[in-house]
mmCIF file of C-alpha atoms and ligand atoms in Angstrom:
data_model
loop_
_atom_site.group_PDB
_atom_site.id
_atom_site.type_symbol
_atom_site.label_atom_id
_atom_site.label_comp_id
_atom_site.label_asym_id
_atom_site.label_seq_id
_atom_site.Cartn_x
_atom_site.Cartn_y
_atom_site.Cartn_z
ATOM 1 C CA MET A 1385 0.124 0.012 -0.009
ATOM 2 C CA ALA A 1386 2.651 2.467 0.967
ATOM 3 C CA LYS A 1387 4.802 1.265 -1.927
ATOM 4 C CA SER A 1388 1.966 2.045 -4.255
ATOM 5 C CA ILE A 1389 1.501 5.435 -2.956
ATOM 6 C CA ASN A 1390 5.239 6.350 -3.131
ATOM 7 C CA LEU A 1391 5.216 5.088 -6.777
ATOM 8 C CA PHE A 1392 2.438 7.367 -7.548
ATOM 9 C CA LEU A 1393 3.767 10.222 -5.876
ATOM 10 C CA VAL A 1394 6.850 9.782 -7.877
ATOM 11 C CA LEU A 1395 5.237 9.304 -11.404
ATOM 12 C CA THR A 1396 3.091 12.488 -10.470
ATOM 13 C CA LEU A 1397 6.191 14.568 -9.915
ATOM 14 C CA LEU A 1398 8.014 13.027 -12.679
ATOM 15 C CA SER A 1399 5.233 14.162 -15.039
ATOM 16 C CA PHE A 1400 5.705 17.703 -13.841
ATOM 17 C CA VAL A 1401 9.464 17.624 -14.812
ATOM 18 C CA PRO A 1402 9.710 18.434 -18.414
ATOM 19 C CA LEU A 1403 6.949 21.322 -17.999
ATOM 20 C CA CYS A 1404 9.620 22.913 -15.380
ATOM 21 C CA PHE A 1405 12.794 24.426 -17.006
ATOM 22 C CA CYS A 1406 13.361 25.751 -13.758
ATOM 23 C CA GLU A 1407 15.784 28.460 -13.310
ATOM 24 C CA LYS A 1408 17.107 28.983 -9.722
ATOM 25 C CA THR A 1409 16.713 32.561 -8.372
ATOM 26 C CA TYR A 1410 17.023 34.045 -4.820
ATOM 27 C CA GLY A 1411 13.224 33.741 -4.036
ATOM 28 C CA GLY A 1412 12.568 30.352 -5.872
ATOM 29 C CA TYR A 1413 11.467 28.964 -9.338
ATOM 30 C CA LEU A 1414 10.130 30.777 -12.033
ATOM 31 C CA TYR A 1415 9.072 28.918 -15.072
ATOM 32 C CA PRO A 1416 7.816 30.014 -18.373
ATOM 33 C CA GLN A 1417 5.035 27.214 -18.381
ATOM 34 C CA PHE A 1418 3.575 28.489 -15.076
ATOM 35 C CA TYR A 1419 0.337 28.868 -16.299
ATOM 36 C CA ASP A 1420 -0.411 26.804 -18.869
ATOM 37 C CA ARG A 1421 -2.531 24.649 -17.167
ATOM 38 C CA SER A 1422 -4.330 27.210 -14.905
ATOM 39 C CA CYS A 1423 -4.653 29.992 -17.528
ATOM 40 C CA PRO A 1424 -3.895 28.651 -21.086
ATOM 41 C CA LYS A 1425 -4.674 31.899 -22.722
ATOM 42 C CA ALA A 1426 -3.035 34.390 -19.863
ATOM 43 C CA LYS A 1427 0.102 35.127 -22.107
ATOM 44 C CA GLU A 1428 -2.236 35.953 -25.534
ATOM 45 C CA ILE A 1429 -4.633 38.062 -22.968
ATOM 46 C CA VAL A 1430 -1.707 40.123 -21.856
ATOM 47 C CA ARG A 1431 -0.216 40.425 -25.647
ATOM 48 C CA SER A 1432 -3.562 41.651 -26.840
ATOM 49 C CA VAL A 1433 -4.016 44.569 -24.480
ATOM 50 C CA VAL A 1434 -0.733 45.623 -24.740
ATOM 51 C CA ALA A 1435 -0.771 45.796 -28.638
ATOM 52 C CA LYS A 1436 -3.968 47.915 -28.297
ATOM 53 C CA ALA A 1437 -2.317 50.037 -25.963
ATOM 54 C CA VAL A 1438 0.942 50.551 -27.848
ATOM 55 C CA ALA A 1439 -1.121 51.080 -31.130
ATOM 56 C CA ARG A 1440 -3.372 53.911 -29.272
ATOM 57 C CA GLU A 1441 0.104 55.469 -28.251
ATOM 58 C CA ALA A 1442 3.644 54.194 -29.281
ATOM 59 C CA ARG A 1443 5.257 55.460 -26.387
ATOM 60 C CA MET A 1444 3.159 53.109 -23.692
ATOM 61 C CA ALA A 1445 5.807 50.340 -24.965
ATOM 62 C CA ALA A 1446 8.637 52.542 -23.328
ATOM 63 C CA SER A 1447 6.431 53.357 -20.127
ATOM 64 C CA LEU A 1448 5.600 49.736 -19.567
ATOM 65 C CA VAL A 1449 8.830 48.136 -19.684
ATOM 66 C CA ARG A 1450 10.066 51.017 -17.442
ATOM 67 C CA LEU A 1451 7.344 49.825 -14.818
ATOM 68 C CA HIS A 1452 8.722 46.506 -14.638
ATOM 69 C CA PHE A 1453 12.384 47.866 -13.904
ATOM 70 C CA HIS A 1454 11.184 49.999 -11.309
ATOM 71 C CA ASP A 1455 9.251 47.383 -9.670
ATOM 72 C CA CYS A 1456 12.145 45.103 -9.862
ATOM 73 C CA PHE A 1457 14.920 47.132 -8.205
ATOM 74 C CA VAL A 1458 12.619 47.894 -5.119
ATOM 75 C CA LYS A 1459 11.874 44.533 -3.068
ATOM 76 C CA GLY A 1460 12.310 42.482 -6.323
ATOM 77 C CA CYS A 1461 9.513 41.904 -8.882
ATOM 78 C CA ASP A 1462 6.505 41.932 -6.790
ATOM 79 C CA ALA A 1463 4.403 44.488 -8.265
ATOM 80 C CA SER A 1464 4.991 46.968 -5.186
ATOM 81 C CA ILE A 1465 5.315 49.613 -7.675
ATOM 82 C CA LEU A 1466 1.366 49.173 -8.693
ATOM 83 C CA LEU A 1467 -0.005 49.851 -5.107
ATOM 84 C CA ASP A 1468 -1.998 53.238 -4.593
ATOM 85 C CA GLY A 1469 -1.454 54.815 -1.141
ATOM 86 C CA THR A 1470 -3.944 54.106 1.433
ATOM 87 C CA GLY A 1471 -3.889 54.528 5.155
ATOM 88 C CA SER A 1472 -0.693 53.165 6.560
ATOM 89 C CA LEU A 1473 0.486 52.238 2.883
ATOM 90 C CA ILE A 1474 2.897 54.779 1.323
ATOM 91 C CA SER A 1475 2.893 54.087 -2.426
ATOM 92 C CA GLU A 1476 6.193 53.970 -4.362
ATOM 93 C CA LYS A 1477 4.186 56.330 -6.917
ATOM 94 C CA ARG A 1478 5.251 59.154 -4.895
ATOM 95 C CA SER A 1479 8.915 58.158 -4.742
ATOM 96 C CA ASN A 1480 11.204 60.834 -6.835
ATOM 97 C CA PRO A 1481 11.960 58.489 -9.636
ATOM 98 C CA ASN A 1482 8.085 57.762 -10.270
ATOM 99 C CA ARG A 1483 6.352 60.928 -9.251
ATOM 100 C CA ASN A 1484 5.237 62.565 -12.374
ATOM 101 C CA SER A 1485 7.226 59.929 -14.186
ATOM 102 C CA ALA A 1486 5.782 56.505 -14.398
ATOM 103 C CA ARG A 1487 2.778 55.616 -16.269
ATOM 104 C CA GLY A 1488 1.148 52.806 -17.605
ATOM 105 C CA PHE A 1489 -1.021 52.069 -14.570
ATOM 106 C CA GLU A 1490 -4.217 52.039 -16.752
ATOM 107 C CA VAL A 1491 -2.866 49.671 -19.207
ATOM 108 C CA ILE A 1492 -1.764 47.177 -16.258
ATOM 109 C CA ASP A 1493 -5.351 47.532 -14.967
ATOM 110 C CA GLU A 1494 -6.962 46.612 -18.147
ATOM 111 C CA ILE A 1495 -5.030 43.597 -18.792
ATOM 112 C CA LYS A 1496 -5.481 42.464 -15.128
ATOM 113 C CA SER A 1497 -9.623 43.081 -15.246
ATOM 114 C CA ALA A 1498 -9.235 40.967 -18.907
ATOM 115 C CA LEU A 1499 -7.417 38.231 -16.732
ATOM 116 C CA GLU A 1500 -9.772 38.075 -13.942
ATOM 117 C CA LYS A 1501 -12.412 37.431 -16.376
ATOM 118 C CA ALA A 1502 -10.846 34.567 -18.041
ATOM 119 C CA CYS A 1503 -8.952 32.955 -14.936
ATOM 120 C CA PRO A 1504 -10.232 34.623 -11.703
ATOM 121 C CA HIS A 1505 -7.386 35.002 -9.204
ATOM 122 C CA THR A 1506 -4.946 33.178 -10.727
ATOM 123 C CA VAL A 1507 -2.609 35.588 -12.755
ATOM 124 C CA SER A 1508 -0.221 37.662 -10.375
ATOM 125 C CA CYS A 1509 0.120 41.568 -11.319
ATOM 126 C CA ALA A 1510 4.042 40.974 -11.162
ATOM 127 C CA ASP A 1511 3.701 38.290 -13.624
ATOM 128 C CA VAL A 1512 1.783 40.606 -15.844
ATOM 129 C CA MET A 1513 4.219 43.308 -15.557
ATOM 130 C CA ALA A 1514 6.971 40.897 -16.854
ATOM 131 C CA LEU A 1515 4.933 39.803 -19.846
ATOM 132 C CA ALA A 1516 3.767 43.352 -20.671
ATOM 133 C CA ALA A 1517 7.571 44.381 -20.735
ATOM 134 C CA ARG A 1518 8.460 41.519 -23.026
ATOM 135 C CA ASP A 1519 5.564 42.229 -25.335
ATOM 136 C CA SER A 1520 6.525 45.879 -25.648
ATOM 137 C CA ILE A 1521 9.756 45.317 -26.563
ATOM 138 C CA VAL A 1522 8.681 43.089 -29.346
ATOM 139 C CA LEU A 1523 6.160 45.336 -30.345
ATOM 140 C CA ALA A 1524 8.928 48.235 -30.849
ATOM 141 C CA GLY A 1525 10.740 45.922 -32.938
ATOM 142 C CA GLY A 1526 13.150 44.244 -30.614
ATOM 143 C CA PRO A 1527 13.925 40.699 -29.476
ATOM 144 C CA SER A 1528 11.494 38.153 -27.913
ATOM 145 C CA TRP A 1529 12.247 35.735 -25.211
ATOM 146 C CA GLU A 1530 10.194 33.449 -22.877
ATOM 147 C CA VAL A 1531 9.297 34.902 -19.518
ATOM 148 C CA PRO A 1532 9.650 32.953 -16.910
ATOM 149 C CA LEU A 1533 6.622 32.857 -14.562
ATOM 150 C CA GLY A 1534 5.209 32.408 -11.330
ATOM 151 C CA ARG A 1535 5.504 35.302 -9.315
ATOM 152 C CA LYS A 1536 3.461 36.332 -6.279
ATOM 153 C CA ASP A 1537 2.476 40.084 -5.501
ATOM 154 C CA SER A 1538 3.734 41.683 -2.495
ATOM 155 C CA ARG A 1539 1.314 43.033 0.405
ATOM 156 C CA GLY A 1540 3.324 46.008 0.724
ATOM 157 C CA ALA A 1541 5.519 49.058 -1.140
ATOM 158 C CA SER A 1542 8.576 50.756 -0.075
ATOM 159 C CA LEU A 1543 8.737 54.341 -0.742
ATOM 160 C CA SER A 1544 12.505 54.576 0.742
ATOM 161 C CA GLY A 1545 13.686 51.449 -1.418
ATOM 162 C CA SER A 1546 12.224 53.086 -4.536
ATOM 163 C CA ASN A 1547 14.238 56.507 -3.628
ATOM 164 C CA ASN A 1548 17.349 54.528 -3.021
ATOM 165 C CA ASN A 1549 17.600 51.708 -4.982
ATOM 166 C CA ILE A 1550 16.552 53.302 -8.341
ATOM 167 C CA PRO A 1551 19.362 54.950 -9.765
ATOM 168 C CA ALA A 1552 18.888 58.859 -10.643
ATOM 169 C CA PRO A 1553 19.798 60.550 -14.230
ATOM 170 C CA ASN A 1554 22.724 62.721 -12.845
ATOM 171 C CA SER A 1555 24.376 59.611 -11.155
ATOM 172 C CA THR A 1556 28.025 58.836 -11.461
ATOM 173 C CA PHE A 1557 29.046 55.730 -13.331
ATOM 174 C CA GLN A 1558 30.062 53.779 -10.377
ATOM 175 C CA THR A 1559 26.627 54.867 -8.471
ATOM 176 C CA LEU A 1560 25.133 53.359 -11.738
ATOM 177 C CA LEU A 1561 27.296 49.997 -11.463
ATOM 178 C CA THR A 1562 26.783 49.948 -7.695
ATOM 179 C CA LYS A 1563 23.031 50.104 -7.571
ATOM 180 C CA PHE A 1564 22.848 47.269 -10.268
ATOM 181 C CA LYS A 1565 25.270 45.162 -8.291
ATOM 182 C CA LEU A 1566 23.287 45.602 -5.463
ATOM 183 C CA GLN A 1567 20.337 43.536 -7.465
ATOM 184 C CA GLY A 1568 22.731 41.009 -8.482
ATOM 185 C CA LEU A 1569 23.331 42.697 -11.795
ATOM 186 C CA ASP A 1570 26.696 43.370 -13.745
ATOM 187 C CA ILE A 1571 28.305 45.742 -15.817
ATOM 188 C CA VAL A 1572 26.729 43.983 -18.653
ATOM 189 C CA ASP A 1573 23.523 44.055 -17.649
ATOM 190 C CA LEU A 1574 23.986 47.893 -16.976
ATOM 191 C CA VAL A 1575 25.326 48.882 -20.490
ATOM 192 C CA THR A 1576 22.770 46.088 -22.311
ATOM 193 C CA LEU A 1577 19.547 47.159 -20.198
ATOM 194 C CA SER A 1578 20.299 51.265 -20.481
ATOM 195 C CA GLY A 1579 20.158 50.223 -23.954
ATOM 196 C CA CYS A 1580 16.202 50.441 -23.558
ATOM 197 C CA HIS A 1581 16.716 54.123 -23.718
ATOM 198 C CA THR A 1582 16.409 53.388 -27.593
ATOM 199 C CA ILE A 1583 12.651 54.118 -26.937
ATOM 200 C CA GLY A 1584 10.468 56.563 -24.824
ATOM 201 C CA ASN A 1585 10.946 60.069 -23.467
ATOM 202 C CA ALA A 1586 12.597 62.276 -20.609
ATOM 203 C CA ARG A 1587 11.858 65.273 -19.377
ATOM 204 C CA CYS A 1588 13.814 68.559 -19.389
ATOM 205 C CA VAL A 1589 14.492 68.819 -15.682
ATOM 206 C CA LEU A 1590 16.252 65.212 -15.578
ATOM 207 C CA PHE A 1591 19.088 66.231 -17.842
ATOM 208 C CA ARG A 1592 18.956 70.247 -17.542
ATOM 209 C CA GLN A 1593 22.102 70.279 -15.524
ATOM 210 C CA ARG A 1594 24.373 69.190 -18.563
ATOM 211 C CA LEU A 1595 23.112 72.020 -20.586
ATOM 212 C CA TYR A 1596 23.838 74.837 -18.481
ATOM 213 C CA ASN A 1597 25.681 74.116 -15.304
ATOM 214 C CA GLN A 1598 27.305 70.508 -15.303
ATOM 215 C CA SER A 1599 29.984 70.959 -12.673
ATOM 216 C CA GLY A 1600 28.837 74.135 -10.927
ATOM 217 C CA ASN A 1601 31.058 76.520 -13.153
ATOM 218 C CA SER A 1602 28.390 77.494 -15.418
ATOM 219 C CA LYS A 1603 29.458 75.269 -18.218
ATOM 220 C CA PRO A 1604 27.554 72.310 -20.077
ATOM 221 C CA ASP A 1605 28.676 69.171 -20.025
ATOM 222 C CA PHE A 1606 31.491 68.828 -22.689
ATOM 223 C CA THR A 1607 30.989 65.470 -23.358
ATOM 224 C CA LEU A 1608 27.735 66.322 -24.792
ATOM 225 C CA ASP A 1609 27.809 67.262 -28.383
ATOM 226 C CA GLN A 1610 27.737 71.171 -28.475
ATOM 227 C CA SER A 1611 25.134 71.326 -31.460
ATOM 228 C CA TYR A 1612 23.123 68.851 -30.126
ATOM 229 C CA ALA A 1613 23.284 70.849 -26.805
ATOM 230 C CA ALA A 1614 22.249 74.130 -28.483
ATOM 231 C CA GLN A 1615 19.051 72.212 -30.073
ATOM 232 C CA LEU A 1616 18.061 70.731 -26.724
ATOM 233 C CA ARG A 1617 18.302 74.175 -24.983
ATOM 234 C CA ALA A 1618 15.949 75.659 -27.284
ATOM 235 C CA ARG A 1619 13.146 73.408 -25.744
ATOM 236 C CA CYS A 1620 14.905 73.261 -22.205
ATOM 237 C CA PRO A 1621 15.486 76.555 -20.792
ATOM 238 C CA ARG A 1622 17.728 77.622 -18.125
ATOM 239 C CA SER A 1623 14.186 77.623 -16.107
ATOM 240 C CA GLY A 1624 10.801 76.872 -16.798
ATOM 241 C CA GLY A 1625 9.750 73.897 -19.030
ATOM 242 C CA ASP A 1626 10.519 71.134 -16.742
ATOM 243 C CA GLN A 1627 8.048 68.716 -18.078
ATOM 244 C CA ASN A 1628 8.912 69.366 -21.790
ATOM 245 C CA LEU A 1629 9.370 65.788 -23.294
ATOM 246 C CA PHE A 1630 12.470 64.844 -25.327
ATOM 247 C CA PHE A 1631 13.173 61.638 -27.105
ATOM 248 C CA LEU A 1632 15.825 59.259 -25.249
ATOM 249 C CA ASP A 1633 17.098 58.216 -28.821
ATOM 250 C CA PHE A 1634 16.518 61.170 -31.277
ATOM 251 C CA VAL A 1635 17.159 59.069 -34.094
ATOM 252 C CA SER A 1636 14.258 56.258 -33.872
ATOM 253 C CA PRO A 1637 12.452 57.406 -30.861
ATOM 254 C CA THR A 1638 9.967 54.338 -30.984
ATOM 255 C CA LYS A 1639 11.731 51.701 -32.441
ATOM 256 C CA PHE A 1640 13.723 49.337 -30.483
ATOM 257 C CA ASP A 1641 17.016 49.153 -32.213
ATOM 258 C CA ASN A 1642 20.882 49.801 -31.565
ATOM 259 C CA SER A 1643 20.934 53.565 -32.425
ATOM 260 C CA TYR A 1644 20.958 54.442 -28.476
ATOM 261 C CA PHE A 1645 24.490 52.893 -28.724
ATOM 262 C CA LYS A 1646 25.774 54.941 -31.668
ATOM 263 C CA ASN A 1647 24.105 58.074 -30.231
ATOM 264 C CA LEU A 1648 26.516 57.361 -27.429
ATOM 265 C CA LEU A 1649 29.531 57.057 -29.551
ATOM 266 C CA SER A 1650 28.676 60.317 -30.992
ATOM 267 C CA PHE A 1651 28.217 62.044 -27.819
ATOM 268 C CA LYS A 1652 24.342 62.436 -28.038
ATOM 269 C CA GLY A 1653 23.361 60.698 -25.157
ATOM 270 C CA LEU A 1654 20.241 62.598 -23.541
ATOM 271 C CA LEU A 1655 21.032 61.513 -19.904
ATOM 272 C CA ASN A 1656 24.140 62.107 -17.867
ATOM 273 C CA SER A 1657 23.783 58.258 -16.899
ATOM 274 C CA ASP A 1658 23.680 57.336 -20.719
ATOM 275 C CA GLN A 1659 26.834 59.516 -21.500
ATOM 276 C CA VAL A 1660 28.970 58.166 -18.810
ATOM 277 C CA LEU A 1661 28.527 54.511 -20.208
ATOM 278 C CA VAL A 1662 31.236 55.922 -22.912
ATOM 279 C CA THR A 1663 33.069 58.429 -20.906
ATOM 280 C CA LYS A 1664 34.086 56.836 -17.692
ATOM 281 C CA ASN A 1665 34.715 53.409 -18.021
ATOM 282 C CA GLN A 1666 36.594 51.210 -20.491
ATOM 283 C CA VAL A 1667 34.872 48.003 -20.034
ATOM 284 C CA SER A 1668 31.494 49.969 -20.658
ATOM 285 C CA LEU A 1669 32.871 51.701 -23.688
ATOM 286 C CA GLU A 1670 33.762 48.452 -25.200
ATOM 287 C CA LEU A 1671 30.274 47.135 -24.848
ATOM 288 C CA VAL A 1672 28.729 50.170 -26.308
ATOM 289 C CA LYS A 1673 30.877 49.726 -29.456
ATOM 290 C CA LYS A 1674 30.177 45.964 -29.614
ATOM 291 C CA TYR A 1675 26.431 46.720 -29.556
ATOM 292 C CA ALA A 1676 26.768 50.067 -31.969
ATOM 293 C CA GLY A 1677 28.149 47.627 -34.189
ATOM 294 C CA SER A 1678 25.540 44.684 -34.128
ATOM 295 C CA ASN A 1679 22.014 44.809 -33.292
ATOM 296 C CA GLU A 1680 22.051 41.010 -33.191
ATOM 297 C CA LEU A 1681 24.462 41.099 -30.447
ATOM 298 C CA PHE A 1682 22.310 43.923 -28.508
ATOM 299 C CA PHE A 1683 19.307 41.868 -28.847
ATOM 300 C CA GLU A 1684 20.730 38.886 -27.807
ATOM 301 C CA GLN A 1685 22.145 39.976 -24.505
ATOM 302 C CA PHE A 1686 19.238 42.286 -23.880
ATOM 303 C CA ALA A 1687 17.026 39.415 -23.560
ATOM 304 C CA LYS A 1688 19.060 37.446 -21.320
ATOM 305 C CA SER A 1689 19.504 40.866 -19.086
ATOM 306 C CA MET A 1690 15.699 41.192 -19.024
ATOM 307 C CA VAL A 1691 15.536 37.610 -17.821
ATOM 308 C CA LYS A 1692 17.905 38.198 -15.000
ATOM 309 C CA MET A 1693 16.344 41.446 -14.190
ATOM 310 C CA GLY A 1694 12.977 39.671 -13.995
ATOM 311 C CA ASN A 1695 14.232 37.211 -11.671
ATOM 312 C CA ILE A 1696 15.139 39.593 -8.637
ATOM 313 C CA SER A 1697 13.943 38.331 -5.732
ATOM 314 C CA PRO A 1698 10.505 37.022 -6.757
ATOM 315 C CA LEU A 1699 7.954 36.115 -3.902
ATOM 316 C CA THR A 1700 7.125 32.301 -4.892
ATOM 317 C CA GLY A 1701 5.491 29.493 -3.199
ATOM 318 C CA SER A 1702 3.269 30.502 -0.123
ATOM 319 C CA ARG A 1703 4.899 34.156 -0.164
ATOM 320 C CA GLY A 1704 2.743 36.974 -1.268
ATOM 321 C CA GLU A 1705 -0.306 36.662 -2.750
ATOM 322 C CA ILE A 1706 -2.347 37.155 -6.323
ATOM 323 C CA ARG A 1707 -4.046 40.612 -6.061
ATOM 324 C CA LYS A 1708 -7.421 40.909 -7.308
ATOM 325 C CA ASN A 1709 -6.738 44.325 -8.083
ATOM 326 C CA CYS A 1710 -3.160 45.387 -8.880
ATOM 327 C CA ARG A 1711 -3.456 48.642 -6.858
ATOM 328 C CA LYS A 1712 -4.726 46.910 -3.751
ATOM 329 C CA ILE A 1713 -3.418 44.473 -1.639
ATOM 330 C CA ASN A 1714 -6.366 41.758 -1.061
ATOM 331 C CA SER A 1715 -8.591 42.259 1.982
HETATM 332 C C1 LIG B 3067 20.950 52.885 -15.647
HETATM 333 C C2 LIG B 3067 19.773 53.640 -15.097
HETATM 334 C C3 LIG B 3067 19.003 54.050 -15.549
HETATM 335 C C4 LIG B 3067 18.737 55.702 -15.361
HETATM 336 C C5 LIG B 3067 19.417 56.587 -14.446
HETATM 337 C C6 LIG B 3067 17.459 55.957 -15.846
HETATM 338 C C7 LIG B 3067 16.651 57.227 -15.864
HETATM 339 C C8 LIG B 3067 15.766 57.605 -16.889
HETATM 340 C C9 LIG B 3067 14.847 58.661 -16.695
HETATM 341 C C10 LIG B 3067 15.449 59.734 -15.901
HETATM 342 C C11 LIG B 3067 14.223 58.756 -17.452
HETATM 343 C C12 LIG B 3067 12.739 59.647 -18.130
HETATM 344 C C13 LIG B 3067 12.067 59.675 -16.509
HETATM 345 C C14 LIG B 3067 11.106 61.168 -16.777
HETATM 346 O O1 LIG B 3067 11.204 61.732 -17.599
HETATM 347 O O2 LIG B 3067 10.373 61.270 -15.879
HETATM 348 C C15 LIG B 3067 13.808 57.250 -18.093
HETATM 349 C C16 LIG B 3067 13.176 56.740 -18.711
HETATM 350 C C17 LIG B 3067 13.050 55.524 -19.309
HETATM 351 N N1 LIG B 3067 13.638 54.470 -18.928
HETATM 352 FE FE1 LIG B 3067 15.631 54.764 -17.750
HETATM 353 N N2 LIG B 3067 16.949 54.736 -16.561
HETATM 354 C C18 LIG B 3067 17.908 53.772 -16.343
HETATM 355 C C19 LIG B 3067 17.740 52.504 -16.603
HETATM 356 C C20 LIG B 3067 16.721 51.981 -17.427
HETATM 357 C C21 LIG B 3067 16.448 50.448 -17.711
HETATM 358 C C22 LIG B 3067 17.518 49.327 -17.027
HETATM 359 C C23 LIG B 3067 15.441 50.584 -18.418
HETATM 360 C C24 LIG B 3067 14.732 49.210 -18.948
HETATM 361 C C25 LIG B 3067 15.351 47.882 -18.632
HETATM 362 C C26 LIG B 3067 14.796 51.828 -18.823
HETATM 363 C C27 LIG B 3067 13.614 52.104 -19.374
HETATM 364 C C28 LIG B 3067 13.585 53.322 -19.687
HETATM 365 C C29 LIG B 3067 12.291 53.799 -20.334
HETATM 366 C C30 LIG B 3067 11.832 52.746 -21.552
HETATM 367 C C31 LIG B 3067 11.996 55.259 -20.561
HETATM 368 C C32 LIG B 3067 11.420 55.764 -20.995
HETATM 369 C C33 LIG B 3067 9.845 55.833 -20.439
HETATM 370 C C34 LIG B 3067 8.501 56.777 -20.849
HETATM 371 O O3 LIG B 3067 8.840 57.306 -22.027
HETATM 372 O O4 LIG B 3067 7.574 56.612 -20.305
HETATM 373 N N3 LIG B 3067 15.869 52.831 -17.806
HETATM 374 N N4 LIG B 3067 14.839 56.535 -17.474
HETATM 375 C C1 LIG B 3068 21.569 65.121 -8.944
HETATM 376 O O1 LIG B 3068 20.493 65.889 -8.492
HETATM 377 C C2 LIG B 3068 19.778 65.769 -7.263
HETATM 378 C C3 LIG B 3068 18.824 66.660 -7.481
HETATM 379 O O2 LIG B 3068 18.786 67.573 -8.380
HETATM 380 C C4 LIG B 3068 21.138 66.234 -6.316
HETATM 381 O O3 LIG B 3068 20.625 66.482 -5.043
HETATM 382 C C5 LIG B 3068 22.394 65.573 -6.309
HETATM 383 O O4 LIG B 3068 23.299 66.126 -5.628
HETATM 384 C C6 LIG B 3068 22.917 65.572 -7.849
HETATM 385 N N1 LIG B 3068 23.896 64.460 -7.738
HETATM 386 C C7 LIG B 3068 24.866 64.563 -8.493
HETATM 387 C C8 LIG B 3068 25.783 63.348 -8.721
HETATM 388 O O5 LIG B 3068 25.188 65.364 -9.402
HETATM 389 C C1 LIG B 3069 25.843 76.644 -10.829
HETATM 390 O O1 LIG B 3069 25.925 75.610 -9.818
HETATM 391 C C2 LIG B 3069 26.558 76.198 -8.645
HETATM 392 C C3 LIG B 3069 26.692 75.037 -7.736
HETATM 393 O O2 LIG B 3069 25.698 74.078 -7.771
HETATM 394 C C4 LIG B 3069 25.817 77.513 -8.315
HETATM 395 O O3 LIG B 3069 26.636 77.916 -7.104
HETATM 396 C C5 LIG B 3069 25.574 78.320 -9.390
HETATM 397 O O4 LIG B 3069 25.011 79.497 -8.875
HETATM 398 C C6 LIG B 3069 24.961 77.819 -10.728
HETATM 399 N N1 LIG B 3069 25.443 79.018 -11.751
HETATM 400 C C7 LIG B 3069 24.105 79.062 -12.398
HETATM 401 C C8 LIG B 3069 24.600 80.100 -13.546
HETATM 402 O O5 LIG B 3069 23.273 78.620 -12.104
#
């Protein structure tokens, strides 16, 4: 009797093995087939809502990828960024990197409500963000990859984590690298993932310092091409216009390609944190050159680095919950 139960158990466990291309992470096991049985349409539902949103507004692809990044760097990829503030819960949406900046929350809501209709209480908001990020990159013309799944959602948020862990655009190279290393990411991930700035926008207030007073001596940043700087000054004045938008990659602002790296080599990176990748470190410079020379090498590593970022400290197993509404913890 006991023997046959054991045999049954072993066979049951074995039957799951081919389904699980498990990748060991700090928090547990994530794998692409996680919802294949519980919600077979999950990936297609996410993809179709993202496609509609990006058709309405191309920039949304950029905004959705950035949400996943800003989520993962704070307590791991646990959808903490999506929580609205209520009572004692202070939202990450109020942090410096997110305030007036993070966007795409309504699209995540739309995806989540479609998923709740198809398979109630099954797909986590953290997984929705990871899938939406991948779909956004594909829609913008970038590489595709299998997204490991099985994250749970947090029951809290961290305003200070958001302020401290997400690098600022005026960071030094060393600060950027340190903040990536704290997340288990290395210099290759830093340079490659910065390549995400091949799509999307940034506001004047976030790079103005470079145009007028980079080092407190009333001089512009001389690592910025001076005719490009003059163009930027036209719409980013010394004062005012803080919220004016600029393309992170002026060559092909909605296309995911390697022109970001080419821009850096011609000193036309928009943010200080972009330009330092070629001016402050030899290893990083070599990577920029490699990607500027080959879209293919960029795409290949980008997919790997996105998976690595998506694996930062997920909540798995009995930790965390599947939120019913991405903006609120379950009551
Ligand atoms: C290396 C450190 C990084 C810094 C300092 C940084 C900083 C910024 C800043 C300041 C903006 C503009 C925000 C605004 O105007 O309000 C921005 C936009 C953006 N960032 Fe980054 N970022 C970094 C890395 C990344 C990574 C790793 C990704 C993706 C994996 C990413 C994706 C994006 C995208 C797509 C946008 C445009 C968003 C939109 O148009 O809505 N960034 N980033
Ligand atoms: C970056 O900007 C912030 C806010 O303006 C400022 O407090 C900080 O000192 C700056 N950091 C660097 C490295 O320039
Ligand atoms: C430039 O920055 C320095 C130091 O932050 C400041 O003292 C100075 O007033 C600034 N100059 C201008 C023209 O804004």
